[in-house]
Short mmCIF file of C-alpha atoms in Angstrom, two decimals:
data_model
loop_
_atom_site.label_atom_id
_atom_site.label_comp_id
_atom_site.label_asym_id
_atom_site.label_seq_id
_atom_site.Cartn_x
_atom_site.Cartn_y
_atom_site.Cartn_z
CA GLU A 964 10.63 -7.44 -9.38
CA ALA A 965 11.77 -8.47 -5.89
CA GLN A 966 8.82 -9.88 -4.03
CA VAL A 967 7.30 -12.35 -1.63
CA THR A 968 4.21 -14.08 -2.95
CA GLN A 969 1.57 -16.01 -1.05
CA ASN A 970 -1.23 -18.21 -2.26
CA PRO A 971 -4.10 -18.28 -1.84
CA ARG A 972 -4.89 -14.71 -0.81
CA TYR A 973 -8.25 -15.70 0.62
CA LEU A 974 -9.46 -19.07 1.81
CA ILE A 975 -12.58 -20.29 3.55
CA THR A 976 -12.44 -23.85 4.75
CA VAL A 977 -13.99 -26.18 7.31
CA THR A 978 -12.64 -27.62 10.51
CA GLY A 979 -10.29 -30.56 10.00
CA LYS A 980 -9.65 -30.17 6.28
CA LYS A 981 -5.92 -30.04 5.69
CA LEU A 982 -4.65 -27.00 3.85
CA THR A 983 -1.38 -25.47 2.71
CA VAL A 984 -0.57 -21.81 2.22
CA THR A 985 2.37 -21.35 -0.10
CA CYS A 986 5.05 -18.70 0.21
CA SER A 987 7.77 -17.97 -2.31
CA GLN A 988 10.47 -15.31 -2.51
CA ASN A 989 12.74 -14.42 -5.41
CA MET A 990 15.44 -12.51 -3.52
CA ASN A 991 17.63 -15.47 -2.52
CA HIS A 992 16.90 -14.77 1.12
CA GLU A 993 18.06 -17.28 3.69
CA TYR A 994 15.68 -16.34 6.50
CA MET A 995 11.93 -16.83 6.16
CA SER A 996 9.12 -16.73 8.68
CA TRP A 997 5.37 -16.90 9.10
CA TYR A 998 3.27 -14.54 11.19
CA ARG A 999 -0.35 -14.32 12.07
CA GLN A 1000 -2.17 -11.09 12.72
CA ASP A 1001 -5.25 -11.04 14.92
CA PRO A 1002 -7.35 -8.07 16.04
CA GLY A 1003 -5.90 -6.49 19.14
CA LEU A 1004 -2.80 -8.68 19.11
CA GLY A 1005 -0.45 -7.37 16.45
CA LEU A 1006 1.72 -9.82 14.50
CA ARG A 1007 2.98 -12.99 16.15
CA GLN A 1008 5.60 -15.29 14.74
CA ILE A 1009 4.47 -18.87 14.05
CA TYR A 1010 7.59 -20.53 12.60
CA TYR A 1011 10.85 -19.41 11.11
CA SER A 1012 13.59 -20.91 8.98
CA MET A 1013 17.24 -19.90 9.02
CA ASN A 1014 17.99 -21.76 5.80
CA VAL A 1015 17.09 -24.84 3.77
CA GLU A 1016 16.09 -27.73 6.02
CA VAL A 1017 16.45 -25.56 9.14
CA THR A 1018 13.14 -24.61 10.76
CA ASP A 1019 12.10 -23.77 14.30
CA LYS A 1020 9.12 -22.71 16.34
CA GLY A 1021 8.16 -19.12 16.91
CA ASP A 1022 5.81 -17.84 19.59
CA VAL A 1023 2.58 -19.53 18.43
CA PRO A 1024 3.46 -22.78 16.59
CA GLU A 1025 0.64 -25.01 17.86
CA GLY A 1026 -1.45 -26.46 15.05
CA TYR A 1027 0.99 -25.53 12.29
CA LYS A 1028 3.77 -27.20 10.36
CA VAL A 1029 6.29 -25.84 7.89
CA SER A 1030 8.92 -27.16 5.56
CA ARG A 1031 11.92 -25.63 3.79
CA LYS A 1032 13.05 -27.98 1.06
CA GLU A 1033 14.11 -25.19 -1.25
CA LYS A 1034 15.51 -21.78 -0.44
CA ARG A 1035 12.73 -19.86 -2.15
CA ASN A 1036 9.70 -21.70 -0.74
CA PHE A 1037 8.35 -21.89 2.77
CA PRO A 1038 4.85 -23.40 2.89
CA LEU A 1039 2.65 -23.24 5.99
CA ILE A 1040 0.64 -26.39 6.62
CA LEU A 1041 -2.47 -26.71 8.77
CA GLU A 1042 -3.01 -30.44 9.19
CA SER A 1043 -6.37 -30.10 10.96
CA PRO A 1044 -7.50 -26.48 10.94
CA SER A 1045 -9.70 -25.21 13.75
CA PRO A 1046 -11.77 -22.01 14.05
CA ASN A 1047 -9.15 -20.42 16.33
CA GLN A 1048 -6.78 -20.44 13.37
CA THR A 1049 -8.99 -17.98 11.55
CA SER A 1050 -6.58 -15.13 11.00
CA LEU A 1051 -4.57 -13.05 8.57
CA TYR A 1052 -1.27 -14.74 7.75
CA PHE A 1053 1.90 -13.13 6.48
CA CYS A 1054 5.02 -14.72 5.13
CA ALA A 1055 8.27 -12.73 5.32
CA SER A 1056 11.86 -13.10 4.18
CA SER A 1057 15.25 -11.44 4.68
CA PHE A 1058 18.90 -12.25 4.13
CA ARG A 1059 19.53 -12.41 7.87
CA PRO A 1060 17.16 -12.67 10.85
CA PRO A 1061 15.41 -9.33 11.43
CA GLY A 1062 16.47 -7.26 14.38
CA THR A 1063 20.03 -8.60 14.40
CA ARG A 1064 21.35 -5.25 13.20
CA ARG A 1065 23.01 -6.30 10.00
CA GLY A 1066 22.02 -3.14 8.21
CA THR A 1067 19.98 -3.82 5.12
CA LEU A 1068 20.69 -7.54 5.39
CA ASP A 1069 18.05 -7.96 8.06
CA THR A 1070 15.38 -5.86 6.39
CA GLN A 1071 12.35 -8.07 6.26
CA TYR A 1072 10.04 -8.20 3.22
CA PHE A 1073 6.47 -9.30 3.74
CA GLY A 1074 4.05 -11.01 1.43
CA PRO A 1075 0.58 -9.54 0.77
CA GLY A 1076 -1.13 -11.76 3.30
CA THR A 1077 -3.57 -14.69 3.28
CA ARG A 1078 -6.90 -14.26 4.96
CA LEU A 1079 -8.01 -17.62 6.29
CA THR A 1080 -11.43 -18.42 7.70
CA VAL A 1081 -12.03 -21.81 9.32
CA LEU A 1082 -15.70 -22.62 9.88
CA ASP B 1031 1.24 -9.54 28.91
CA GLN B 1032 2.06 -7.24 26.04
CA GLN B 1033 5.75 -6.41 25.82
CA VAL B 1034 5.28 -3.77 23.12
CA LYS B 1035 2.35 -1.41 23.50
CA GLN B 1036 0.86 1.05 21.09
CA ASN B 1037 -1.85 2.58 23.21
CA SER B 1038 -3.44 4.74 20.53
CA PRO B 1039 -5.42 2.60 18.08
CA SER B 1040 -5.89 5.58 15.78
CA LEU B 1041 -4.61 9.06 15.05
CA SER B 1042 -5.96 11.74 12.74
CA VAL B 1043 -3.74 14.57 11.51
CA GLN B 1044 -4.08 17.40 9.03
CA GLU B 1045 -1.91 17.30 5.92
CA GLY B 1046 1.31 19.25 6.43
CA ARG B 1047 1.29 18.90 10.21
CA ILE B 1048 3.37 16.58 12.34
CA SER B 1049 2.23 13.04 13.13
CA ILE B 1050 3.58 11.49 16.33
CA LEU B 1051 3.07 7.79 16.90
CA ASN B 1052 4.03 6.37 20.27
CA CYS B 1053 5.25 3.01 21.43
CA ASP B 1054 6.14 1.71 24.90
CA TYR B 1055 7.95 -1.49 25.81
CA THR B 1056 8.43 -3.40 29.00
CA ASN B 1057 11.31 -5.79 28.29
CA SER B 1058 14.65 -4.18 29.14
CA MET B 1059 16.42 -6.77 26.96
CA PHE B 1060 15.04 -5.15 23.82
CA ASP B 1061 17.85 -3.26 22.12
CA TYR B 1062 16.64 -2.74 18.57
CA PHE B 1063 13.39 -1.20 17.45
CA LEU B 1064 11.67 -0.99 14.10
CA TRP B 1065 8.66 0.69 12.57
CA TYR B 1066 6.62 -0.89 9.83
CA LYS B 1067 3.91 0.67 7.71
CA LYS B 1068 0.97 -1.31 6.39
CA TYR B 1069 -1.57 -0.37 3.74
CA PRO B 1070 -4.85 -2.32 3.43
CA ALA B 1071 -4.57 -5.61 1.55
CA GLU B 1072 -0.76 -5.43 1.60
CA GLY B 1073 1.95 -6.80 3.85
CA PRO B 1074 3.87 -4.54 6.25
CA THR B 1075 6.86 -2.69 4.83
CA PHE B 1076 9.92 -1.68 6.81
CA LEU B 1077 10.08 2.04 7.49
CA ILE B 1078 12.86 2.91 9.92
CA SER B 1079 14.78 1.39 12.81
CA ILE B 1080 16.87 2.45 15.77
CA SER B 1081 19.44 0.73 17.91
CA SER B 1082 19.51 1.24 21.65
CA ILE B 1083 22.92 2.90 21.39
CA LYS B 1084 21.22 5.85 19.69
CA ASP B 1085 18.43 8.13 20.79
CA LYS B 1086 17.45 9.38 17.35
CA ASN B 1087 17.44 8.17 13.78
CA GLU B 1088 16.26 10.17 10.83
CA ASP B 1089 15.30 9.22 7.28
CA GLY B 1090 13.74 11.97 5.23
CA ARG B 1091 10.40 12.93 6.73
CA PHE B 1092 10.58 10.12 9.28
CA THR B 1093 12.39 10.37 12.61
CA VAL B 1094 12.35 7.84 15.40
CA PHE B 1095 13.24 8.89 18.94
CA LEU B 1096 14.20 6.44 21.68
CA ASN B 1097 14.05 7.16 25.40
CA LYS B 1098 15.58 4.10 27.04
CA SER B 1099 15.00 5.22 30.61
CA ALA B 1100 11.28 5.62 29.92
CA LYS B 1101 11.18 2.55 27.65
CA HIS B 1102 9.45 4.69 25.09
CA LEU B 1103 9.92 5.40 21.43
CA SER B 1104 8.09 7.59 19.00
CA LEU B 1105 7.86 8.01 15.26
CA HIS B 1106 7.57 11.56 13.93
CA ILE B 1107 6.39 12.23 10.39
CA VAL B 1108 6.96 15.77 9.19
CA PRO B 1109 5.22 17.00 7.15
CA SER B 1110 2.42 14.45 7.04
CA GLN B 1111 0.99 13.58 3.64
CA PRO B 1112 -2.26 11.80 2.69
CA GLY B 1113 -0.17 8.91 1.34
CA ASP B 1114 1.09 8.33 4.89
CA SER B 1115 -2.37 7.13 5.88
CA ALA B 1116 -1.77 3.55 6.97
CA VAL B 1117 -1.39 1.34 10.03
CA TYR B 1118 1.99 1.73 11.73
CA PHE B 1119 3.45 -1.11 13.75
CA CYS B 1120 6.21 -0.75 16.30
CA ALA B 1121 8.40 -3.84 16.78
CA ALA B 1122 11.22 -4.72 19.12
CA SER B 1123 14.05 -7.23 19.16
CA ASP B 1124 16.51 -8.44 21.78
CA GLY B 1125 19.02 -9.07 19.01
CA GLY B 1126 18.73 -12.83 19.33
CA SER B 1127 19.62 -15.03 16.38
CA GLN B 1128 16.04 -16.27 16.13
CA GLY B 1129 15.00 -12.98 14.56
CA ASN B 1130 11.76 -12.92 16.52
CA LEU B 1131 10.28 -9.46 16.48
CA ILE B 1132 7.68 -8.55 19.08
CA PHE B 1133 5.06 -6.34 17.47
CA GLY B 1134 2.65 -3.82 18.94
CA LYS B 1135 -1.02 -3.82 17.96
CA GLY B 1136 -0.57 -0.96 15.52
CA THR B 1137 -1.83 2.60 15.19
CA LYS B 1138 -4.02 3.63 12.29
CA LEU B 1139 -2.91 7.02 10.99
CA SER B 1140 -5.28 9.11 8.89
CA VAL B 1141 -3.86 12.22 7.22
CA LYS B 1142 -6.60 14.48 6.01
CA PRO B 1143 -6.10 16.82 3.05
#
């Protein structure tokens, strides 16, 4: 089954304790990205990756890191989480960057989300 | 400043009737628009899109209309079904290679049997 998986689905942690949220896709997609969803703000892009070893900042990258060592995995790293990073996080993937009008190639598939609470 | 606005946080519709979800945008560089549907505890799923060279795109019960002069688009669902109850996000792109979509806040649609 084609899917994007994220782990963990729920996490409660404390300020300053490093954490990693994993993301994996089995569709051989080149493009992957991370979003956060906050009440009243919609989804905002944190980081994206065009391909292996190619990553770049999205709209709200502060306090986050990513890596793309393999095509299928795109972990999100919070080196020193703070309460303002409490949010719902989504990983997404597609063959091509979304919105670039490549037909089905830019259709973006989202993971189920990770709800993070930083105390 | 929000570039993509969904001013109705919620909408309630009777089963079988039409649902109309609205979206406004401010950035004239946006030329591609998408609608996503999201159920609780799941990620968003792509529903339908429209390029700025069109004013209408249809896929089954779902039709998106684009009014470029008004910077407004709408999603019509006809007929509405209880399974359509979800949060609907409007998103816009300027076609850039970054693939950064600008999302609205979402509208929660409830279709009552």
